[in-house]
mmCIF file of N, CA and C in Angstrom:
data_model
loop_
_atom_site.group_PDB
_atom_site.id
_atom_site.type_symbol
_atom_site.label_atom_id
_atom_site.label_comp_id
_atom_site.label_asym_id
_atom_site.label_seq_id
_atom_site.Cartn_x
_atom_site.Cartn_y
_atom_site.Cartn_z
ATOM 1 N N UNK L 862 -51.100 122.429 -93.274
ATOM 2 C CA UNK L 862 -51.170 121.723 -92.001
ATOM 3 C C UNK L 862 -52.307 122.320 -91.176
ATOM 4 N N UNK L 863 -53.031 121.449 -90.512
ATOM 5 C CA UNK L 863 -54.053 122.166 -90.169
ATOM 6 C C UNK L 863 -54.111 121.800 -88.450
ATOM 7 N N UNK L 864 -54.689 122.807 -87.641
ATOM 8 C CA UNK L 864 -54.512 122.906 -86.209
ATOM 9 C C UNK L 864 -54.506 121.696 -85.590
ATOM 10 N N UNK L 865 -55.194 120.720 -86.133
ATOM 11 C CA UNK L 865 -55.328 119.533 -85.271
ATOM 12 C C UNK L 865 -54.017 118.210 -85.531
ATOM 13 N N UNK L 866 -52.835 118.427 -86.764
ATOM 14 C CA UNK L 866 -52.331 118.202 -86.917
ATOM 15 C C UNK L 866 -51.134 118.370 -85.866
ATOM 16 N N UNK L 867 -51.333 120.186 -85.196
ATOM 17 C CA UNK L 867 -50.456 120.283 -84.007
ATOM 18 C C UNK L 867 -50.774 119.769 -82.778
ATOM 19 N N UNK L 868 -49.300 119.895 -82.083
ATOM 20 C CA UNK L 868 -49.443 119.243 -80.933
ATOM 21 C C UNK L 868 -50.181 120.680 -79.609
ATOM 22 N N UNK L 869 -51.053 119.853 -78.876
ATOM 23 C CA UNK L 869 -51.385 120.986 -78.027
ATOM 24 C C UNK L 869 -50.353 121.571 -77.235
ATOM 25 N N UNK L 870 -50.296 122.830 -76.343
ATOM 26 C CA UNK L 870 -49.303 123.366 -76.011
ATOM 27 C C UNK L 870 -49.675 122.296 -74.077
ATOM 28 N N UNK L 871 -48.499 122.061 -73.552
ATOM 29 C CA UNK L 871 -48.658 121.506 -71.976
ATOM 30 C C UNK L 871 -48.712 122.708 -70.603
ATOM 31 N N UNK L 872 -49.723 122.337 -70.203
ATOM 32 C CA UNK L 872 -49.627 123.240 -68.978
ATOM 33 C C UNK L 872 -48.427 123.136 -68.429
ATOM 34 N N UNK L 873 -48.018 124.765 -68.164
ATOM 35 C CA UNK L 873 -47.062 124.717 -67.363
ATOM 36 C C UNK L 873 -46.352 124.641 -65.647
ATOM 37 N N UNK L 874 -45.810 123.849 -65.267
ATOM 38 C CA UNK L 874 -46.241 123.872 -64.239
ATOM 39 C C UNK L 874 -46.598 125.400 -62.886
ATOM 40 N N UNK L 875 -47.044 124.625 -61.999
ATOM 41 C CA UNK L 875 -46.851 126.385 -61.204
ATOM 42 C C UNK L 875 -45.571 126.768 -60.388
ATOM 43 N N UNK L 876 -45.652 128.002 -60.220
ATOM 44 C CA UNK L 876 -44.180 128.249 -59.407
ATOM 45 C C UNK L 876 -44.351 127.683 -57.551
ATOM 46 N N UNK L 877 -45.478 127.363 -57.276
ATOM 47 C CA UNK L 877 -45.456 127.229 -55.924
ATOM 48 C C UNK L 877 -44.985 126.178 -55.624
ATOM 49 N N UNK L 878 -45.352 125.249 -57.026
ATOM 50 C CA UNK L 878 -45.032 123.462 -56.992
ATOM 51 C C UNK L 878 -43.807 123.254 -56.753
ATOM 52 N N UNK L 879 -42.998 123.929 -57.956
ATOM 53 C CA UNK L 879 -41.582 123.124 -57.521
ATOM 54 C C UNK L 879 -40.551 124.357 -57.209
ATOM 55 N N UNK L 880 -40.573 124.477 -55.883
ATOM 56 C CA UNK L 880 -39.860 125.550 -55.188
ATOM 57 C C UNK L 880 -38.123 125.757 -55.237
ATOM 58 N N UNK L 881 -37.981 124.325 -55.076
ATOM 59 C CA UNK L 881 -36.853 123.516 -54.793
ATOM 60 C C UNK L 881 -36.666 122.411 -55.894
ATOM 61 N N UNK L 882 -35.222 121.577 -55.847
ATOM 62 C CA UNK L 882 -35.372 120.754 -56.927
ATOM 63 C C UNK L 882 -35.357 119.420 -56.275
ATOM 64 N N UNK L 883 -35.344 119.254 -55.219
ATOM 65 C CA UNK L 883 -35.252 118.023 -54.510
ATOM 66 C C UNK L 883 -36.423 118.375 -52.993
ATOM 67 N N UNK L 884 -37.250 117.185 -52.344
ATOM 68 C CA UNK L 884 -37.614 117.407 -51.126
ATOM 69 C C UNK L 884 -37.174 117.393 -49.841
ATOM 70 N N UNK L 885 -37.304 117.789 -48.788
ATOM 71 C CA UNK L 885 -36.490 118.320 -48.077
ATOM 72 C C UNK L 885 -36.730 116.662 -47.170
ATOM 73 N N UNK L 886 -34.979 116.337 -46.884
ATOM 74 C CA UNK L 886 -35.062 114.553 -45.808
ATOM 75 C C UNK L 886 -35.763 114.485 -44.788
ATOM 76 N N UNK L 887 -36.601 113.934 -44.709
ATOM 77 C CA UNK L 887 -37.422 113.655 -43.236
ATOM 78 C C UNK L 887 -36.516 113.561 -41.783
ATOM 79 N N UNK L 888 -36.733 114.427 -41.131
ATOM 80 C CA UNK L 888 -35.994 114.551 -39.608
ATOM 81 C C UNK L 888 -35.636 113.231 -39.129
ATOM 82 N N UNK L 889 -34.683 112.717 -38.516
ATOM 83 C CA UNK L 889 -34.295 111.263 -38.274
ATOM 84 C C UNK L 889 -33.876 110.132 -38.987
ATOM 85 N N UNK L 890 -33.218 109.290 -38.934
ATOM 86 C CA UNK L 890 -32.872 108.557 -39.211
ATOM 87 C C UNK L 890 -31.298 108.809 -40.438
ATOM 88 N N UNK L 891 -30.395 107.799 -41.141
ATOM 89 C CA UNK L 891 -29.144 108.026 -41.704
ATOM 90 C C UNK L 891 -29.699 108.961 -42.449
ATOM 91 N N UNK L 892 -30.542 109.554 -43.619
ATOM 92 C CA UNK L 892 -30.455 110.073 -44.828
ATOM 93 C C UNK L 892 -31.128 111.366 -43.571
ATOM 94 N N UNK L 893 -30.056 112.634 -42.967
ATOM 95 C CA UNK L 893 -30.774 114.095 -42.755
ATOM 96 C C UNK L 893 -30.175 114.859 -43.738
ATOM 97 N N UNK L 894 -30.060 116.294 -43.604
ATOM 98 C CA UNK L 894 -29.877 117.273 -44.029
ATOM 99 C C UNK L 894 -28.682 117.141 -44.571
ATOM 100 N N UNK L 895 -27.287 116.883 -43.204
ATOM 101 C CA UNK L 895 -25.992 117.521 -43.051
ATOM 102 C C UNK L 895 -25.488 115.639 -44.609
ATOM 103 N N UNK L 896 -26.333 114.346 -44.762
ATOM 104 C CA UNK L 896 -26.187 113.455 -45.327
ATOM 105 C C UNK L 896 -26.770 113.659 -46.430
ATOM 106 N N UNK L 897 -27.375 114.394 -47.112
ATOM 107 C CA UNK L 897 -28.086 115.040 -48.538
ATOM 108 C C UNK L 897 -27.142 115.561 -48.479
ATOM 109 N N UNK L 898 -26.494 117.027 -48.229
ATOM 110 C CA UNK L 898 -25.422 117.539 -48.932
ATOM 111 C C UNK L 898 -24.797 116.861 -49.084
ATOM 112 N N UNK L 899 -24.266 116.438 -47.950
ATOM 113 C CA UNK L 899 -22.733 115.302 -48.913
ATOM 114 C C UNK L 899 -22.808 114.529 -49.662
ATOM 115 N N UNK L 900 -24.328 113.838 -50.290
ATOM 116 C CA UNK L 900 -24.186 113.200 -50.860
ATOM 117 C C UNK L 900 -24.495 114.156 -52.222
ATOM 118 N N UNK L 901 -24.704 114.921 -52.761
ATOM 119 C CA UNK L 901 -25.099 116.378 -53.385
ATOM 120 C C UNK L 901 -24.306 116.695 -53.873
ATOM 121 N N UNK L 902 -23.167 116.679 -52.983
ATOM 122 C CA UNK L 902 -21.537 117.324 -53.630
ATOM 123 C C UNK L 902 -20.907 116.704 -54.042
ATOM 124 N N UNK L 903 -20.776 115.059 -53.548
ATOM 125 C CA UNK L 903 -19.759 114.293 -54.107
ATOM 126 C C UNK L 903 -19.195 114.365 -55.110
ATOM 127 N N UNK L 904 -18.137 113.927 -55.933
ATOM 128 C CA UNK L 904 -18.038 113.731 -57.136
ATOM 129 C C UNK L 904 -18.836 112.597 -57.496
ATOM 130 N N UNK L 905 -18.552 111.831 -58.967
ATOM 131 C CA UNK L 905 -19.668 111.593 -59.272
ATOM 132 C C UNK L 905 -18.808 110.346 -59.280
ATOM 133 N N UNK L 906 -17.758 109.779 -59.324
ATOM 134 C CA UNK L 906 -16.936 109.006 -58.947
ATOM 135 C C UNK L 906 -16.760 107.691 -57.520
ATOM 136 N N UNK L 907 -16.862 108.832 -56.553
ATOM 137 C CA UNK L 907 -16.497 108.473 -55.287
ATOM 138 C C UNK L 907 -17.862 107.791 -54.731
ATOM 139 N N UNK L 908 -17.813 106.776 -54.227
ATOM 140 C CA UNK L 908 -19.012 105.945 -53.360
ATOM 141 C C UNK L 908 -18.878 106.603 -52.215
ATOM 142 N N UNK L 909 -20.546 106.826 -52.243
ATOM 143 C CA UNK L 909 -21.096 107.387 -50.934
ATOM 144 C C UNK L 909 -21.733 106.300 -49.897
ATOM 145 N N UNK L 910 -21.339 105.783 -48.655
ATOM 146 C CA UNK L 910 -21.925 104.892 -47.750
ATOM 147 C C UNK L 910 -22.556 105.762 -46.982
ATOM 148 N N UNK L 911 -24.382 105.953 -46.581
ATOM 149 C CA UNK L 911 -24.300 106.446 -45.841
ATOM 150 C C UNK L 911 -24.641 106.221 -44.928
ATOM 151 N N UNK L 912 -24.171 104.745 -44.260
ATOM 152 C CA UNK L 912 -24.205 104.129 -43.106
ATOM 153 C C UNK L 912 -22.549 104.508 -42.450
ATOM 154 N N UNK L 913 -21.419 105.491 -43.530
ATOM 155 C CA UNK L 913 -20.439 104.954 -42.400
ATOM 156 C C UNK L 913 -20.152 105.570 -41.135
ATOM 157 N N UNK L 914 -20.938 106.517 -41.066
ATOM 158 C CA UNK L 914 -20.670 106.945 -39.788
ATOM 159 C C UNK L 914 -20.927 106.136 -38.808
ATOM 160 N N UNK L 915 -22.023 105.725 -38.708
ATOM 161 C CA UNK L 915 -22.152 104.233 -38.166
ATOM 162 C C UNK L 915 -20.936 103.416 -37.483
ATOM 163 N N UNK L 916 -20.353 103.174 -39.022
ATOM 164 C CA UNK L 916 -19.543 102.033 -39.416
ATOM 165 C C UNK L 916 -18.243 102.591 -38.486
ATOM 166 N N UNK L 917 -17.552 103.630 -39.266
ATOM 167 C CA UNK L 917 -16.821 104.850 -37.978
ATOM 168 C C UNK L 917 -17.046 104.596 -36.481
ATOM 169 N N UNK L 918 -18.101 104.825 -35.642
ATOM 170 C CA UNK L 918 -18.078 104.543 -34.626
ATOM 171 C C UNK L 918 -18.039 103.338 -33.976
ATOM 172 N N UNK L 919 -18.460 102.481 -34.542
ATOM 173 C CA UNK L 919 -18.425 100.752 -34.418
ATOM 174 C C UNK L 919 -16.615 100.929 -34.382
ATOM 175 N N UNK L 920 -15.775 101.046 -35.042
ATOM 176 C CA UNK L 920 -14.565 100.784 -35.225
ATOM 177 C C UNK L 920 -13.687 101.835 -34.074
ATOM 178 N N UNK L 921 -14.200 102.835 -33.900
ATOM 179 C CA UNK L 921 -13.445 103.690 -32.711
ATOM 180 C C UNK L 921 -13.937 103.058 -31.003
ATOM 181 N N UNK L 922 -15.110 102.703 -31.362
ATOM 182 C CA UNK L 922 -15.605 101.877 -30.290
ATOM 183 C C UNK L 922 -14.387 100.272 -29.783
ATOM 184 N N UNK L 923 -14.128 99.810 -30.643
ATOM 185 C CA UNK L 923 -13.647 98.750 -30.595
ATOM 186 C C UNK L 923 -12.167 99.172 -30.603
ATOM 187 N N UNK L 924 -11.590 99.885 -31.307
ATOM 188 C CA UNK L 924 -10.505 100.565 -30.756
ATOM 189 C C UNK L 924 -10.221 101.065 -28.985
ATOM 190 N N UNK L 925 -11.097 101.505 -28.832
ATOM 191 C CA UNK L 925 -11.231 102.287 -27.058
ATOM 192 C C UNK L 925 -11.539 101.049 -26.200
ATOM 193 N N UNK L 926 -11.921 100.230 -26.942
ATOM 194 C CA UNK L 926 -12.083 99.029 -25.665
ATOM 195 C C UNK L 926 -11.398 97.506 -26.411
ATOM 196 N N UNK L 927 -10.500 97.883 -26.862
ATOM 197 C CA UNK L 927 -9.211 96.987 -26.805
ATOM 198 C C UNK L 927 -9.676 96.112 -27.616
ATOM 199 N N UNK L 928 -10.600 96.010 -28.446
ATOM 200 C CA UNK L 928 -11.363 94.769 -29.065
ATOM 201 C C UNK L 928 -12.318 93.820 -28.885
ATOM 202 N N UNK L 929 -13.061 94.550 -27.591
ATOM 203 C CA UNK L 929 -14.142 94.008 -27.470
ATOM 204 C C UNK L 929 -15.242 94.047 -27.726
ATOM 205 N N UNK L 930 -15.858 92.789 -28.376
ATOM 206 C CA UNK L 930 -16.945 93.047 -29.009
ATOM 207 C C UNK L 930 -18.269 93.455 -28.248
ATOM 208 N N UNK L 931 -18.130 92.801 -27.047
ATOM 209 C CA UNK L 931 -19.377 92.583 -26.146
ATOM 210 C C UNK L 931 -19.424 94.234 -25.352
ATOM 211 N N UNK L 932 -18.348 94.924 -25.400
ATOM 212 C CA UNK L 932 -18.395 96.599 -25.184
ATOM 213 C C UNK L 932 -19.424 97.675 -26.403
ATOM 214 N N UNK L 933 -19.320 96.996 -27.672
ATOM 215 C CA UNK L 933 -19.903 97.977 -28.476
ATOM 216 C C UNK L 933 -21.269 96.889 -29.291
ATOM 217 N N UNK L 934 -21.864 96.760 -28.402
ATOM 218 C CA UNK L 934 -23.014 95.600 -29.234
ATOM 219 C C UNK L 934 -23.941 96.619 -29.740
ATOM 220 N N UNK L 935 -24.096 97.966 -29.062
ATOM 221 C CA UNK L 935 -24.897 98.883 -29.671
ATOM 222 C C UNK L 935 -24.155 99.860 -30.905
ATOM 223 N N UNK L 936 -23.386 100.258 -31.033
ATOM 224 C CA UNK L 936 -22.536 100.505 -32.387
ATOM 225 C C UNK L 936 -22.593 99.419 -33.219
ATOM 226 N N UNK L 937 -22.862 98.464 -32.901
ATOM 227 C CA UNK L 937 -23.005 97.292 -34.325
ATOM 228 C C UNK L 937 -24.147 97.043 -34.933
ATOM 229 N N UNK L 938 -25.443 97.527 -33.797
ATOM 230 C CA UNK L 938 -26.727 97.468 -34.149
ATOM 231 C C UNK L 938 -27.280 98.457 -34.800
ATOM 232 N N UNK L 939 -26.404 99.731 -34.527
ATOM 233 C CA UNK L 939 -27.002 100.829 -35.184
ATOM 234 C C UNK L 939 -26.338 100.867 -36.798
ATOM 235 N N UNK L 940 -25.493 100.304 -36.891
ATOM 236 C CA UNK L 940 -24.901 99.839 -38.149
ATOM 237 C C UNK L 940 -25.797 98.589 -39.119
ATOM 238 N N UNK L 941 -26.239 97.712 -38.409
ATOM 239 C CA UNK L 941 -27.282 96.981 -38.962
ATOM 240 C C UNK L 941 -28.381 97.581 -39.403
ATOM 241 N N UNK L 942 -28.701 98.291 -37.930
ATOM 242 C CA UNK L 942 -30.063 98.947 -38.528
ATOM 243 C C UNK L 942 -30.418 99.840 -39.888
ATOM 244 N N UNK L 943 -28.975 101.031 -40.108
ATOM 245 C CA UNK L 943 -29.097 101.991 -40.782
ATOM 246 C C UNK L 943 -28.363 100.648 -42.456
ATOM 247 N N UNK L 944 -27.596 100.035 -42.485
ATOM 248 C CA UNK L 944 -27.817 99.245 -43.443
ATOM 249 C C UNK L 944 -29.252 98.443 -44.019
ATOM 250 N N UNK L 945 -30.036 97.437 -42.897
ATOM 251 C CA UNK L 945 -30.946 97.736 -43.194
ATOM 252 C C UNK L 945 -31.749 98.138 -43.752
ATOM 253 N N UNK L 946 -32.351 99.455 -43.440
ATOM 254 C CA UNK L 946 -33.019 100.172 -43.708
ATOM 255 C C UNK L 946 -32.452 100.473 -45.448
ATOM 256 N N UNK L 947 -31.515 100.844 -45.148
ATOM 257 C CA UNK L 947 -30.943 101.332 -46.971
ATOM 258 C C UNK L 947 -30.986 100.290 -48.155
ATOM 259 N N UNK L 948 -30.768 98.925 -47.364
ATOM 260 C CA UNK L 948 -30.882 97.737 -48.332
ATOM 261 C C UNK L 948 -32.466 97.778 -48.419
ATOM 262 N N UNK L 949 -33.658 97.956 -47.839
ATOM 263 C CA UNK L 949 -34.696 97.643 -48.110
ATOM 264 C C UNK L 949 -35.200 98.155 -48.795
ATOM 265 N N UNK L 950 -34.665 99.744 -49.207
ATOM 266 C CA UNK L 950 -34.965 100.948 -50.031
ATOM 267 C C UNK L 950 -34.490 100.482 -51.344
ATOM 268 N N UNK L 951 -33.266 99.237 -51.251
ATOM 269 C CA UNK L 951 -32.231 99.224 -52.427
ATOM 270 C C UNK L 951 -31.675 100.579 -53.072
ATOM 271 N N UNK L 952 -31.469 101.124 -52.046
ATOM 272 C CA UNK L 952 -30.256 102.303 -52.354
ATOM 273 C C UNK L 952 -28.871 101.916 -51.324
ATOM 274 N N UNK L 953 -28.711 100.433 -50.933
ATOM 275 C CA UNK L 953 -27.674 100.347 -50.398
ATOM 276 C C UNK L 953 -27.163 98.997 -51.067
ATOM 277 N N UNK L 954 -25.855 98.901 -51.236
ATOM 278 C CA UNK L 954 -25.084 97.736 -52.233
ATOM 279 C C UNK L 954 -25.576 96.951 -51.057
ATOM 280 N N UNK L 955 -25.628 95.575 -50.961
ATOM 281 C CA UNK L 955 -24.870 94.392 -49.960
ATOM 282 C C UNK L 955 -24.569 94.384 -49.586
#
């Protein structure tokens, strides 16, 4: 077998490159820090929404004001929005 028959060896990468195994979430918006871990740990089972906090406050909202919708129009928007946003990524179901 002769050398050119082998495969060359691949640079390896450097240690500065990959420090970490994931990049660190951009400040703002549903996907931060404290929403990477949890989604990190989950089992591998359990669906992760990570609009529901959102979704959570929309519903305690409407709880505290007896069922009114026209009390929490901004808890519903921020629920749109952060759906939204996740459907456009298509990392959010429908």
């Amino acid at each position: 077998m002769s050398s050119k028959d082998e495969p060359s060896p691949s640079p390896s990468p450097s240690p500065s490159s990959s420090s970490s195994s994931s990049p660190s979430p951009p400040e703002g918006g549903p996907w931060d820090q404290k929403t990477s871990e949890k989604f990190e740990s989950k089992s591998f089972s359990k669906f992760f929404d990570p609009c529901q906090e959102a979704a959570d406050r929309s519903l305690k909202c409407l709880h505290r004001n007896g069922g009114d919708r026209d009390m929490c129009v901004d808890y519903f928007q921020a629920y749109r929005d952060c759906k939204k946003q996740w459907v456009s990524r298509g990392l959010f179901p429908v």
